[in-house]
Coordinates of C-alpha atoms in Angstrom, one line a residue:
X1 CA 114.9 119.2 142.1
X2 CA 118.4 120.6 141.2
X3 CA 119.0 124.2 140.2
X4 CA 122.6 125.0 139.4
X5 CA 122.4 128.3 141.3
X6 CA 125.7 129.5 142.6
X7 CA 124.4 132.5 144.5
X8 CA 121.3 133.2 146.6
X9 CA 119.2 136.2 146.0
X10 CA 120.4 139.4 147.7
X11 CA 117.2 139.4 149.7
X12 CA 114.0 137.3 149.5
X13 CA 112.1 140.4 148.3
X14 CA 114.5 141.7 145.7
X15 CA 113.2 139.9 142.6
X16 CA 109.7 141.1 143.5
X17 CA 110.7 144.7 144.4
X18 CA 113.2 145.4 141.7
X19 CA 110.8 145.6 138.8
X20 CA 108.5 147.8 140.8
X21 CA 111.3 150.0 142.1
X22 CA 112.5 150.6 138.5
X23 CA 109.1 151.5 137.1
X24 CA 110.0 155.1 136.7
X25 CA 113.4 154.5 135.1
X26 CA 114.4 153.5 131.6
X27 CA 111.7 151.5 129.9
X28 CA 112.5 147.8 129.9
X29 CA 109.5 146.5 128.0
X30 CA 109.6 143.0 126.7
X31 CA 108.2 143.5 123.2
X32 CA 110.6 142.4 120.4
X33 CA 111.7 145.1 118.1
X34 CA 111.3 145.1 114.4
X35 CA 114.2 144.1 112.2
X36 CA 117.2 146.5 112.0
X37 CA 120.1 146.6 109.6
X38 CA 122.9 144.2 110.6
X39 CA 125.7 142.3 109.1
X40 CA 125.5 138.8 107.7
X41 CA 127.2 136.7 110.3
X42 CA 126.7 136.3 114.1
X43 CA 130.2 137.4 114.9
X44 CA 129.8 140.6 113.0
X45 CA 126.5 141.8 114.4
X46 CA 126.8 145.5 115.3
X47 CA 126.4 146.1 119.1
X48 CA 123.5 148.2 120.3
X49 CA 124.4 151.0 122.7
X50 CA 123.3 150.4 126.3
X51 CA 120.7 152.9 127.6
X52 CA 121.9 153.6 131.1
X53 CA 119.9 155.3 133.8
X54 CA 120.5 156.2 137.4
X55 CA 118.6 153.6 139.6
X56 CA 120.6 154.1 142.8
X57 CA 117.7 155.6 144.6
X58 CA 115.6 152.6 143.8
X59 CA 118.2 149.9 144.7
X60 CA 119.7 151.4 147.9
X61 CA 116.5 150.9 150.0
X62 CA 116.5 147.2 148.9
X63 CA 119.9 146.5 150.3
X64 CA 119.7 148.6 153.4
X65 CA 120.9 146.7 156.5
X66 CA 122.5 143.9 154.6
X67 CA 126.2 143.0 155.1
X68 CA 128.2 145.2 152.8
X69 CA 125.5 147.9 152.4
X70 CA 127.7 150.4 154.1
X71 CA 129.9 150.4 151.0
X72 CA 129.7 153.6 149.0
X73 CA 128.2 152.2 145.8
X74 CA 126.4 153.7 142.8
X75 CA 124.0 151.6 140.8
X76 CA 122.8 152.1 137.2
X77 CA 120.3 150.1 135.2
X78 CA 120.5 149.6 131.5
X79 CA 119.0 148.1 128.5
X80 CA 120.3 146.9 125.2
X81 CA 118.9 144.9 122.3
X82 CA 120.2 141.6 120.8
X83 CA 119.0 139.5 117.9
X84 CA 116.4 136.9 118.7
X85 CA 118.1 134.6 116.3
X86 CA 121.7 134.9 115.2
X87 CA 120.8 133.0 112.1
X88 CA 118.9 136.2 111.2
X89 CA 121.1 139.0 112.7
X90 CA 119.1 141.6 110.9
X91 CA 115.8 140.3 112.2
X92 CA 113.7 141.2 115.3
X93 CA 115.5 141.8 118.6
X94 CA 114.8 141.3 122.2
X95 CA 115.8 143.6 125.1
X96 CA 118.3 142.6 127.8
X97 CA 118.2 144.2 131.3
X98 CA 121.5 145.1 133.1
X99 CA 122.6 146.5 136.4
X100 CA 126.1 148.1 136.9
X101 CA 127.5 148.7 140.3
X102 CA 130.5 151.1 140.7
X103 CA 132.2 152.0 144.0
X104 CA 133.0 155.6 144.8
X105 CA 136.6 156.6 144.3
X106 CA 137.3 153.8 141.8
X107 CA 140.9 154.1 140.7
X108 CA 143.0 152.4 137.9
X109 CA 139.8 150.9 136.4
X110 CA 140.4 147.8 134.2
X111 CA 136.9 147.4 132.9
X112 CA 133.8 145.5 133.5
X113 CA 133.5 142.3 135.5
X114 CA 130.5 140.5 134.0
X115 CA 128.8 138.1 136.3
X116 CA 126.3 135.2 136.2
X117 CA 124.9 133.6 139.3
X118 CA 123.8 130.2 137.9
X119 CA 120.5 128.6 137.4
X120 CA 119.9 128.6 134.5
X121 CA 117.3 131.2 135.4
X122 CA 119.2 133.2 138.0
X123 CA 119.0 136.9 137.7
X124 CA 122.4 138.5 136.7
X125 CA 121.1 141.9 137.7
X126 CA 120.4 140.5 141.2
X127 CA 123.8 138.9 141.2
X128 CA 125.5 142.2 140.4
X129 CA 123.9 143.9 143.3
X130 CA 124.7 141.1 145.7
X131 CA 128.3 140.7 144.5
X132 CA 128.9 144.5 144.8
X133 CA 128.2 143.9 148.6
X134 CA 130.4 140.9 149.0
X135 CA 133.3 140.9 146.5
X136 CA 136.7 142.0 147.8
X137 CA 137.2 145.8 147.8
X138 CA 140.4 145.3 145.7
X139 CA 138.3 143.9 142.9
X140 CA 135.7 146.6 143.2
X141 CA 138.4 149.2 143.0
X142 CA 139.4 148.0 139.5
X143 CA 136.1 146.8 138.0
X144 CA 132.5 147.8 137.5
X145 CA 130.3 144.8 138.4
X146 CA 127.9 144.2 135.6
X147 CA 125.1 141.6 135.7
X148 CA 122.6 141.0 133.0
X149 CA 119.4 139.0 133.1
X150 CA 120.0 136.4 130.3
X151 CA 117.4 136.1 127.6
X152 CA 114.2 134.6 129.1
X153 CA 115.2 135.5 132.7
X154 CA 114.0 138.1 135.1
X155 CA 113.5 141.4 133.3
X156 CA 114.9 140.2 129.9
X157 CA 111.8 139.1 128.1
X158 CA 111.1 136.4 130.8
X159 CA 109.8 133.1 129.7
X160 CA 106.6 132.5 131.7
X161 CA 104.6 129.4 131.0
X162 CA 104.1 127.6 134.3
X163 CA 101.3 129.0 136.5
X164 CA 102.1 129.5 140.2
X165 CA 99.4 126.9 141.1
X166 CA 101.1 124.3 138.9
X167 CA 104.5 125.2 140.4
X168 CA 103.1 124.7 143.9
X169 CA 101.8 121.2 142.8
X170 CA 105.2 120.3 141.3
X171 CA 107.1 121.2 144.5
X172 CA 104.5 119.5 146.7
X173 CA 104.5 116.3 144.7
X174 CA 106.0 113.1 145.9
X175 CA 109.8 113.7 145.9
X176 CA 110.7 109.9 145.9
X177 CA 108.3 108.4 143.5
X178 CA 108.8 104.6 143.5
X179 CA 105.4 103.0 142.9
X180 CA 103.9 102.7 139.4
X181 CA 101.1 105.1 140.5
X182 CA 103.5 107.7 141.9
X183 CA 105.6 107.6 138.7
X184 CA 102.4 107.9 136.6
X185 CA 101.6 111.1 138.6
X186 CA 105.1 112.5 138.0
X187 CA 105.0 111.8 134.3
X188 CA 101.5 113.4 134.1
X189 CA 102.8 116.6 135.8
X190 CA 105.8 116.7 133.6
X191 CA 103.6 116.4 130.5
X192 CA 101.3 119.1 131.8
X193 CA 104.2 121.6 132.3
X194 CA 105.6 120.8 128.8
X195 CA 102.3 121.1 127.1
X196 CA 101.6 124.5 128.7
X197 CA 104.9 125.9 127.7
X198 CA 104.7 124.6 124.1
X199 CA 101.2 126.1 123.8
X200 CA 102.3 129.4 125.2
X201 CA 105.4 129.9 123.0
X202 CA 105.2 127.5 120.1
X203 CA 108.3 127.6 117.9
X204 CA 109.8 130.5 119.9
X205 CA 110.4 128.3 123.0
X206 CA 113.8 127.2 121.7
X207 CA 115.0 130.8 121.6
X208 CA 116.0 130.5 125.3
X209 CA 119.3 128.6 125.1
X210 CA 122.9 128.9 126.3
X211 CA 124.6 129.2 122.9
X212 CA 122.5 132.3 122.0
X213 CA 123.0 133.7 125.5
X214 CA 126.8 133.4 125.0
X215 CA 126.4 135.3 121.8
X216 CA 124.4 137.9 123.6
X217 CA 127.3 138.2 126.1
X218 CA 129.6 139.0 123.2
X219 CA 127.3 141.8 122.1
X220 CA 127.3 143.1 125.7
X221 CA 131.1 143.1 125.8
X222 CA 131.2 145.3 122.7
X223 CA 128.4 147.5 124.0
X224 CA 130.3 148.0 127.3
X225 CA 133.4 149.0 125.4
X226 CA 135.7 146.3 126.7
X227 CA 138.3 145.0 124.4
X228 CA 138.1 141.6 126.0
X229 CA 135.7 140.0 128.5
X230 CA 136.4 139.5 132.2
X231 CA 133.8 137.1 133.5
X232 CA 132.9 135.5 136.9
X233 CA 130.4 132.6 136.5
X234 CA 129.0 130.4 139.2
X235 CA 127.5 126.9 138.7
X236 CA 125.4 127.1 135.4
X237 CA 127.4 130.3 134.8
X238 CA 130.4 128.0 134.2
X239 CA 128.5 126.4 131.3
X240 CA 127.7 129.8 129.9
X241 CA 131.2 131.1 130.4
X242 CA 132.9 128.1 128.8
X243 CA 130.4 128.3 125.9
X244 CA 131.4 131.9 125.3
X245 CA 135.1 130.9 125.4
X246 CA 134.5 128.2 122.8
X247 CA 132.7 130.7 120.5
X248 CA 135.0 133.7 121.1
X249 CA 138.3 132.4 122.5
X250 CA 140.3 135.4 121.5
X251 CA 137.9 137.7 123.4
X252 CA 138.6 136.2 126.8
X253 CA 140.8 138.4 129.1
X254 CA 140.1 136.5 132.3
X255 CA 137.4 133.9 133.2
X256 CA 136.6 132.4 136.6
X257 CA 134.3 129.3 136.5
X258 CA 133.3 128.5 140.1
X259 CA 131.5 125.3 140.9
X260 CA 131.8 123.9 137.4
X261 CA 129.1 121.9 135.8
X262 CA 130.6 118.7 134.3
X263 CA 130.9 119.2 130.5
X264 CA 131.5 115.5 129.8
X265 CA 128.7 113.6 131.4
X266 CA 125.5 112.5 129.7
X267 CA 122.1 113.1 131.3
X268 CA 121.9 109.9 133.2
X269 CA 125.4 110.2 134.6
X270 CA 124.8 113.8 135.5
X271 CA 121.6 112.9 137.3
X272 CA 123.3 110.1 139.2
X273 CA 126.1 112.4 140.2
X274 CA 123.5 114.8 141.5
X275 CA 121.9 112.2 143.6
X276 CA 125.2 111.1 145.0
X277 CA 126.3 114.6 145.6
X278 CA 123.2 115.5 147.6
X279 CA 123.5 112.3 149.6
X280 CA 127.1 113.2 150.5
X281 CA 126.0 116.7 151.3
X282 CA 123.3 115.5 153.7
X283 CA 125.8 113.2 155.4
X284 CA 128.2 116.2 155.9
X285 CA 125.3 118.2 157.4
X286 CA 124.4 115.3 159.6
X287 CA 127.9 114.9 160.8
X288 CA 128.2 118.6 161.6
X289 CA 124.9 118.5 163.5
X290 CA 125.8 115.6 165.7
X291 CA 129.2 117.1 166.5
X292 CA 127.7 120.3 168.0
X293 CA 128.6 120.8 171.6
X294 CA 125.1 122.0 172.3
X295 CA 123.7 118.8 170.8
X296 CA 122.0 118.2 167.5
X297 CA 118.3 119.2 167.4
X298 CA 117.7 116.1 165.3
X299 CA 119.2 113.6 167.7
X300 CA 121.9 111.1 167.1
X301 CA 120.6 110.0 163.7
X302 CA 119.6 113.0 161.5
X303 CA 118.9 110.8 158.5
X304 CA 116.4 108.7 160.4
X305 CA 114.9 111.9 161.7
X306 CA 114.3 113.1 158.2
X307 CA 112.9 109.7 157.1
X308 CA 110.4 109.9 160.0
X309 CA 109.5 113.5 159.2
X310 CA 108.8 112.5 155.6
X311 CA 106.5 109.8 156.8
X312 CA 104.8 112.2 159.1
X313 CA 104.3 114.8 156.3
X314 CA 102.9 112.0 154.0
X315 CA 100.3 111.0 156.6
X316 CA 99.3 114.6 157.5
X317 CA 100.9 117.6 155.7
X318 CA 102.5 120.0 158.3
X319 CA 100.9 123.5 158.7
X320 CA 102.9 126.7 159.0
X321 CA 102.7 129.2 161.8
X322 CA 103.4 132.0 159.3
X323 CA 100.4 134.5 159.4
X324 CA 98.2 134.0 156.3
X325 CA 100.1 130.9 155.1
X326 CA 97.6 128.3 154.0
X327 CA 100.1 125.8 152.5
X328 CA 101.0 122.7 154.3
X329 CA 104.3 121.0 154.0
X330 CA 104.2 117.7 152.1
X331 CA 107.2 115.4 151.7
X332 CA 108.0 117.3 148.5
X333 CA 108.3 120.6 150.4
X334 CA 110.4 118.9 153.2
X335 CA 112.9 117.4 150.8
X336 CA 113.1 120.6 148.7
X337 CA 114.0 122.5 151.9
X338 CA 116.7 120.0 152.7
X339 CA 118.2 120.4 149.2
X340 CA 118.0 124.2 149.5
X341 CA 120.0 124.2 152.7
X342 CA 122.7 121.9 151.3
X343 CA 123.8 124.6 148.9
X344 CA 125.4 126.6 151.7
X345 CA 126.7 125.6 155.0
X346 CA 125.4 128.9 156.5
X347 CA 121.9 127.4 156.1
X348 CA 122.6 124.3 158.1
X349 CA 121.4 125.7 161.4
X350 CA 118.2 126.9 159.9
X351 CA 117.6 123.5 158.4
X352 CA 118.2 121.7 161.7
X353 CA 115.9 124.0 163.6
X354 CA 113.4 123.9 160.8
X355 CA 113.2 120.1 160.7
X356 CA 112.8 120.1 164.5
X357 CA 110.0 122.7 164.3
X358 CA 108.3 120.8 161.5
X359 CA 108.3 117.6 163.6
X360 CA 106.5 119.6 166.3
X361 CA 103.9 120.9 163.8
X362 CA 105.4 124.1 162.3
X363 CA 106.8 124.1 158.8
X364 CA 107.4 127.8 158.5
X365 CA 111.2 127.5 158.3
X366 CA 111.1 124.7 155.8
X367 CA 108.8 126.8 153.5
X368 CA 111.3 129.7 153.8
X369 CA 114.1 127.5 152.6
X370 CA 112.1 125.8 149.8
X371 CA 110.7 129.2 148.6
X372 CA 114.2 130.7 148.3
X373 CA 115.4 127.9 146.1
X374 CA 112.4 127.8 143.8
X375 CA 111.8 131.6 143.5
X376 CA 108.5 131.8 145.3
X377 CA 107.8 135.4 146.4
X378 CA 106.1 136.8 149.4
X379 CA 102.9 137.7 147.4
X380 CA 102.4 134.0 146.5
X381 CA 103.7 134.4 143.0
X382 CA 107.0 133.2 141.6
X383 CA 109.9 134.7 139.8
X384 CA 110.4 132.9 136.4
X385 CA 113.4 131.0 137.7
X386 CA 111.7 127.6 137.2
X387 CA 110.3 128.4 133.8
X388 CA 113.7 129.6 132.5
X389 CA 115.5 126.7 134.2
X390 CA 113.4 124.2 132.4
X391 CA 113.4 126.0 129.0
X392 CA 117.2 126.5 128.9
X393 CA 118.1 123.1 130.2
X394 CA 116.0 121.4 127.7
X395 CA 117.0 123.6 124.8
X396 CA 120.6 122.9 125.6
X397 CA 120.4 119.1 124.9
X398 CA 119.0 116.6 122.4
X399 CA 119.1 113.8 124.9
X400 CA 115.9 112.0 125.9
X401 CA 115.3 109.2 128.4
X402 CA 112.2 107.0 127.9
X403 CA 109.7 106.1 130.6
X404 CA 110.8 102.5 130.8
X405 CA 114.4 103.5 131.5
X406 CA 113.3 106.1 134.0
X407 CA 111.3 103.4 135.9
X408 CA 114.3 101.1 135.9
X409 CA 116.7 103.8 137.2
X410 CA 114.1 104.9 139.9
X411 CA 114.1 101.3 141.2
X412 CA 117.9 101.1 141.3
X413 CA 118.7 104.6 142.6
X414 CA 116.1 104.6 145.3
X415 CA 118.1 101.9 146.9
X416 CA 121.6 103.4 146.3
X417 CA 120.6 107.0 147.1
X418 CA 117.7 106.7 149.6
X419 CA 116.9 110.4 149.9
X420 CA 117.5 111.8 146.5
X421 CA 117.9 108.9 144.0
X422 CA 114.3 108.4 143.0
X423 CA 113.6 112.0 142.4
X424 CA 116.8 112.5 140.4
X425 CA 115.9 109.5 138.2
X426 CA 112.4 110.7 137.7
X427 CA 113.7 114.2 136.6
X428 CA 115.3 112.5 133.6
X429 CA 111.9 112.4 131.9
X430 CA 111.6 116.2 131.9
X431 CA 113.2 117.0 128.6
X432 CA 111.9 113.9 126.9
X433 CA 108.5 115.5 126.5
X434 CA 109.8 119.1 125.9
X435 CA 108.5 120.3 122.6
X436 CA 111.0 122.9 121.4
X437 CA 113.9 123.4 119.0
X438 CA 117.2 122.2 120.6
X439 CA 120.5 124.1 120.4
X440 CA 123.0 121.7 122.1
X441 CA 125.8 123.2 124.0
X442 CA 129.0 122.5 122.1
X443 CA 132.0 120.5 123.3
X444 CA 134.4 123.1 124.8
X445 CA 138.1 123.3 124.6
X446 CA 138.3 127.0 123.9
X447 CA 141.5 126.6 122.0
X448 CA 143.3 129.9 121.7
X449 CA 141.8 131.5 124.8
X450 CA 143.7 133.1 127.7
X451 CA 144.1 131.0 130.9
X452 CA 140.7 130.1 132.4
X453 CA 140.5 129.4 136.1
X454 CA 138.1 126.6 137.1
X455 CA 137.2 126.1 140.8
X456 CA 135.7 123.1 142.5
X457 CA 134.8 122.1 146.1
X458 CA 135.6 118.7 147.5
X459 CA 132.2 118.9 149.4
X460 CA 130.0 120.4 146.7
X461 CA 126.7 118.6 146.7
X462 CA 125.3 120.4 143.6
X463 CA 128.2 120.3 141.1
X464 CA 130.6 117.7 142.5
X465 CA 134.3 118.1 142.2
X466 CA 134.8 115.7 139.3
X467 CA 132.9 118.2 137.1
X468 CA 135.5 120.9 137.8
X469 CA 138.3 118.4 137.1
X470 CA 136.7 117.5 133.7
X471 CA 136.1 121.2 132.8
X472 CA 139.7 122.1 133.6
X473 CA 141.0 119.2 131.6
X474 CA 138.8 119.9 128.6
X475 CA 139.7 123.5 128.3
X476 CA 143.1 123.9 126.5
X477 CA 144.0 126.7 128.9
X478 CA 142.1 125.4 131.9
X479 CA 143.6 125.7 135.4
X480 CA 142.1 123.8 138.3
X481 CA 141.8 125.3 141.8
X482 CA 140.3 123.0 144.5
X483 CA 138.9 124.1 147.8
X484 CA 138.6 121.5 150.6
X485 CA 135.4 122.9 151.8
X486 CA 131.7 122.1 151.9
X487 CA 128.8 123.7 150.1
X488 CA 128.3 125.1 146.6
X489 CA 130.8 127.7 145.2
X490 CA 134.0 128.9 146.8
X491 CA 134.8 132.5 145.9
X492 CA 135.1 134.7 148.0
X493 CA 134.4 132.4 151.0
X494 CA 138.0 131.6 152.0
X495 CA 141.3 133.5 152.1
X496 CA 143.3 131.1 149.9
X497 CA 140.8 131.0 147.1
X498 CA 140.1 134.8 147.4
X499 CA 143.8 135.7 147.1
X500 CA 144.3 133.4 144.0
X501 CA 141.2 134.7 142.2
X502 CA 142.0 138.4 143.0
X503 CA 145.5 138.1 141.6
X504 CA 144.1 136.4 138.5
X505 CA 141.3 138.9 137.9
X506 CA 143.4 142.0 138.6
X507 CA 146.9 141.2 137.5
X508 CA 146.3 138.2 135.3
X509 CA 148.6 136.2 137.5
X510 CA 147.0 132.7 137.4
X511 CA 147.6 130.2 140.3
X512 CA 149.5 127.0 139.7
X513 CA 147.4 124.4 138.0
X514 CA 146.2 121.9 140.7
X515 CA 146.5 124.3 143.6
X516 CA 144.5 123.0 146.6
X517 CA 143.2 125.5 149.3
X518 CA 142.4 124.3 152.8
X519 CA 139.1 124.8 154.6

């Protein structure tokens, strides 16, 4: 399973707590509104004012004790409406939910910094809160941080069509299906998910797509009162940002695309790059573990350790010591936890200790990692991350891969990429059975835009560096910044990258194309 998520949630409880905390604030209902007067073309749709309300008292308790929570920040929550279909700009609308974070004593304000954390399916409202705690103070002094839940995500008319029980089964399923029977089970699960979503939404399922979300972002820019857009997008957010730049190039003030998704690869090449990236990421984790002075909890060969743990979990799923937890870790949970930790080197110690604990009969730490990646909440429900991820990814492409080709690739990639190849190949079947209208993401050169800064990591296991190279080359005004680091995303993790991005966002001083920052 790969989610192009650039940022983790602010806290594991935030997505659960935020809707409850805001219950007494502005109404953020998800019922579409009736048609309203609007102009004839998408680029001329009149922006709807944002209904802002003070939600500082609701959000502050959620961030208490977290790094950065000592900052003097003020939070507002907002709602605005956008057309469901830009082919019918005067038709029914849907609401978008926003969070705006503003530091006390802000001076020389430039405007809004609109952010997207990735996914697709990641909450932009959550990202705004988290980034307000972590972005450099120099940036906060000049920008409000504004995050919106994209259409179909979080509190913006969430697409919800995969029951929690079915998500549990998908995550627990065999992660490396190689036999005919295992692949039959994967195909059946994939079909069950697709059928349920088609039945739940019908023709409306194609509404949740990146092109229309980019158009929504233009409406938000106008509603925020910014003459041009300043945008920070991580992972999938680079697809959203570059799509916006393609549709509205003259509206780009500054755009940072961190951990770029490759715009040039087809589905098969992208899936193979994902498998290769995660394999390399695991090798980096293993090398780090075995180099520890205190010794690696997994011994001299972490890859062999994981293989043996997967075999153990296949024979007897591993219970958790978490009070009240009834789930047991199957190989699917084990490998999902491994993938989750490879997004961020800060999670490597938890992964090493969690794998060791699982070997000894306690899968609690592995469930914690897997649940953070997949949006499973403490009350045994899920956010709609997986539903939105599937809906948007499939709406964004017309590509399909037939069963026979999937079986061939599984056989090939399971040998080349032992941990992640079979699962990556099997995932290619997902959109082949997805029954919804498609709105493919366009080719993107964004001719006529201001300079766009694209960032890639040499050791990114999720969106490998070649994707950032391709993105920067495709964009007419693209500039490439490379970080020689591990993990997913770079800003603001290292001084060199942070200084370059800050100068670009604040003063529009772009770094030299091709700049490389050390670890």
